[in-house]
């Protein structure tokens, strides 16, 4: 069983940057699509960014396009989410998730079979 641990969240001001990390232990995600989701208070958990198992394709929700970048380093079993030009509406708990073996990017959370505990990102005005 894979274990995912997110880190890098914190309290920042609008316009600042953060880089979230997701480190895996146990089974790796070498051939698994990986995704970042977030849940803001009172809202459903939503897809933020995804990356294919090969790392050659990515997908982003419209609200973060041009500001967030997902990447992966399979040698270190780590997925990153670079978050630039942060806005107050980005405030949420951010979760790292692993998709199925040899799967493609999926925006629906039920396509992912392992989740981290989440890391809080708070962006002040």
mmCIF file of C-alpha atoms in Angstrom:
data_model
loop_
_atom_site.group_PDB
_atom_site.id
_atom_site.type_symbol
_atom_site.label_atom_id
_atom_site.label_comp_id
_atom_site.label_asym_id
_atom_site.label_seq_id
_atom_site.Cartn_x
_atom_site.Cartn_y
_atom_site.Cartn_z
ATOM 1 C CA UNK A 1 0.000 0.000 0.000
ATOM 2 C CA UNK A 2 1.281 3.432 -0.921
ATOM 3 C CA UNK A 3 1.432 6.195 1.657
ATOM 4 C CA UNK A 4 1.318 9.800 0.495
ATOM 5 C CA UNK A 5 2.434 12.705 2.648
ATOM 6 C CA UNK A 6 1.943 16.312 1.565
ATOM 7 C CA UNK A 7 4.021 19.207 2.803
ATOM 8 C CA UNK A 8 4.717 22.826 1.939
ATOM 9 C CA UNK A 9 1.454 24.485 2.880
ATOM 10 C CA UNK A 10 1.267 27.591 4.988
ATOM 11 C CA UNK A 11 -0.024 31.120 5.371
ATOM 12 C CA UNK A 12 0.955 33.552 2.638
ATOM 13 C CA UNK A 13 -0.210 36.837 1.188
ATOM 14 C CA UNK A 14 -1.932 37.273 -2.150
ATOM 15 C CA UNK A 15 0.613 37.231 -4.953
ATOM 16 C CA UNK A 16 3.046 34.996 -3.077
ATOM 17 C CA UNK A 17 4.194 31.530 -4.101
ATOM 18 C CA UNK A 18 4.286 28.109 -2.487
ATOM 19 C CA UNK A 19 5.525 24.741 -3.626
ATOM 20 C CA UNK A 20 3.692 21.718 -2.322
ATOM 21 C CA UNK A 21 5.386 18.338 -2.201
ATOM 22 C CA UNK A 22 3.892 14.860 -2.083
ATOM 23 C CA UNK A 23 6.257 12.119 -0.980
ATOM 24 C CA UNK A 24 5.360 8.461 -1.385
ATOM 25 C CA UNK A 25 6.435 5.370 0.502
ATOM 26 C CA UNK A 26 5.536 1.750 -0.033
ATOM 27 C CA UNK A 27 4.379 1.113 -3.571
ATOM 28 C CA UNK A 28 5.570 3.833 -5.892
ATOM 29 C CA UNK A 29 3.573 5.733 -8.488
ATOM 30 C CA UNK A 30 6.058 5.228 -11.301
ATOM 31 C CA UNK A 31 3.286 4.168 -13.703
ATOM 32 C CA UNK A 32 0.392 5.960 -12.038
ATOM 33 C CA UNK A 33 -1.174 9.241 -12.988
ATOM 34 C CA UNK A 34 -1.029 11.639 -10.056
ATOM 35 C CA UNK A 35 -3.326 14.465 -9.106
ATOM 36 C CA UNK A 36 -3.726 17.381 -6.749
ATOM 37 C CA UNK A 37 -7.151 18.180 -5.330
ATOM 38 C CA UNK A 38 -8.306 20.828 -2.906
ATOM 39 C CA UNK A 39 -11.246 21.418 -0.602
ATOM 40 C CA UNK A 40 -12.246 24.864 0.551
ATOM 41 C CA UNK A 41 -14.604 25.337 3.516
ATOM 42 C CA UNK A 42 -18.180 24.582 2.535
ATOM 43 C CA UNK A 43 -17.219 23.329 -0.913
ATOM 44 C CA UNK A 44 -16.745 19.978 -2.593
ATOM 45 C CA UNK A 45 -13.259 18.663 -3.099
ATOM 46 C CA UNK A 46 -12.202 19.707 -6.580
ATOM 47 C CA UNK A 47 -9.574 18.702 -9.077
ATOM 48 C CA UNK A 48 -6.674 21.135 -9.333
ATOM 49 C CA UNK A 49 -3.963 19.528 -11.451
ATOM 50 C CA UNK A 50 -2.978 16.156 -12.835
ATOM 51 C CA UNK A 51 0.033 14.591 -14.499
ATOM 52 C CA UNK A 52 0.222 11.408 -16.557
ATOM 53 C CA UNK A 53 2.267 8.442 -15.425
ATOM 54 C CA UNK A 54 4.837 9.233 -18.105
ATOM 55 C CA UNK A 55 4.996 12.872 -17.024
ATOM 56 C CA UNK A 56 4.564 14.145 -20.565
ATOM 57 C CA UNK A 57 1.020 15.485 -20.216
ATOM 58 C CA UNK A 58 -0.634 17.670 -17.602
ATOM 59 C CA UNK A 59 -4.085 19.070 -16.972
ATOM 60 C CA UNK A 60 -5.303 21.950 -14.824
ATOM 61 C CA UNK A 61 -8.589 23.332 -13.682
ATOM 62 C CA UNK A 62 -9.326 26.635 -15.403
ATOM 63 C CA UNK A 63 -8.939 28.755 -12.284
ATOM 64 C CA UNK A 64 -5.261 27.841 -11.840
ATOM 65 C CA UNK A 65 -4.064 27.704 -15.445
ATOM 66 C CA UNK A 66 -1.003 29.855 -15.918
ATOM 67 C CA UNK A 67 -0.386 30.053 -12.181
ATOM 68 C CA UNK A 68 0.119 26.449 -10.988
ATOM 69 C CA UNK A 69 2.515 23.843 -12.348
ATOM 70 C CA UNK A 70 2.462 20.138 -11.530
ATOM 71 C CA UNK A 71 5.579 18.027 -11.941
ATOM 72 C CA UNK A 72 6.916 14.682 -10.807
ATOM 73 C CA UNK A 73 10.254 13.164 -9.946
ATOM 74 C CA UNK A 74 9.784 9.411 -10.072
ATOM 75 C CA UNK A 75 13.352 8.742 -8.940
ATOM 76 C CA UNK A 76 12.477 10.451 -5.658
ATOM 77 C CA UNK A 77 8.848 9.264 -5.582
ATOM 78 C CA UNK A 78 7.720 12.859 -5.282
ATOM 79 C CA UNK A 79 5.073 15.004 -6.967
ATOM 80 C CA UNK A 80 5.144 18.785 -6.774
ATOM 81 C CA UNK A 81 2.659 21.584 -7.193
ATOM 82 C CA UNK A 82 4.259 24.954 -7.800
ATOM 83 C CA UNK A 83 1.725 27.635 -6.915
ATOM 84 C CA UNK A 84 2.427 31.174 -8.117
ATOM 85 C CA UNK A 85 0.385 34.369 -7.940
ATOM 86 C CA UNK A 86 -1.726 32.925 -5.167
ATOM 87 C CA UNK A 87 -5.177 34.357 -4.611
ATOM 88 C CA UNK A 88 -7.453 34.265 -1.559
ATOM 89 C CA UNK A 89 -9.756 31.867 -3.410
ATOM 90 C CA UNK A 90 -6.890 29.364 -3.488
ATOM 91 C CA UNK A 91 -7.302 28.925 0.266
ATOM 92 C CA UNK A 92 -8.048 25.249 0.873
ATOM 93 C CA UNK A 93 -6.690 21.966 2.106
ATOM 94 C CA UNK A 94 -4.660 20.469 -0.722
ATOM 95 C CA UNK A 95 -4.508 16.712 -1.238
ATOM 96 C CA UNK A 96 -2.203 14.532 -3.283
ATOM 97 C CA UNK A 97 -3.750 11.450 -4.900
ATOM 98 C CA UNK A 98 -2.611 8.431 -6.911
ATOM 99 C CA UNK A 99 -4.508 7.008 -9.847
ATOM 100 C CA UNK A 100 -4.651 3.435 -11.057
ATOM 101 C CA UNK A 101 -1.733 1.578 -12.562
ATOM 102 C CA UNK A 102 -1.105 2.704 -16.153
ATOM 103 C CA UNK A 103 -4.041 5.092 -15.862
ATOM 104 C CA UNK A 104 -4.357 8.450 -17.553
ATOM 105 C CA UNK A 105 -5.212 11.780 -15.963
ATOM 106 C CA UNK A 106 -8.689 11.859 -14.463
ATOM 107 C CA UNK A 107 -10.475 14.840 -12.927
ATOM 108 C CA UNK A 108 -12.831 12.715 -10.824
ATOM 109 C CA UNK A 109 -11.686 11.806 -7.343
ATOM 110 C CA UNK A 110 -13.154 8.309 -7.439
ATOM 111 C CA UNK A 111 -10.552 7.423 -10.068
ATOM 112 C CA UNK A 112 -7.826 7.763 -7.448
ATOM 113 C CA UNK A 113 -7.026 4.955 -5.048
ATOM 114 C CA UNK A 114 -4.725 6.561 -2.497
ATOM 115 C CA UNK A 115 -4.777 9.947 -0.772
ATOM 116 C CA UNK A 116 -2.530 11.974 1.454
ATOM 117 C CA UNK A 117 -3.659 13.623 4.666
ATOM 118 C CA UNK A 118 -3.735 17.093 3.123
ATOM 119 C CA UNK A 119 -1.836 20.301 3.740
ATOM 120 C CA UNK A 120 -3.437 23.653 4.521
ATOM 121 C CA UNK A 121 -2.863 26.605 2.220
ATOM 122 C CA UNK A 122 -4.166 29.959 3.415
ATOM 123 C CA UNK A 123 -3.867 33.078 1.278
ATOM 124 C CA UNK A 124 -4.630 36.424 2.884
ATOM 125 C CA UNK A 125 -5.637 39.594 1.052
#
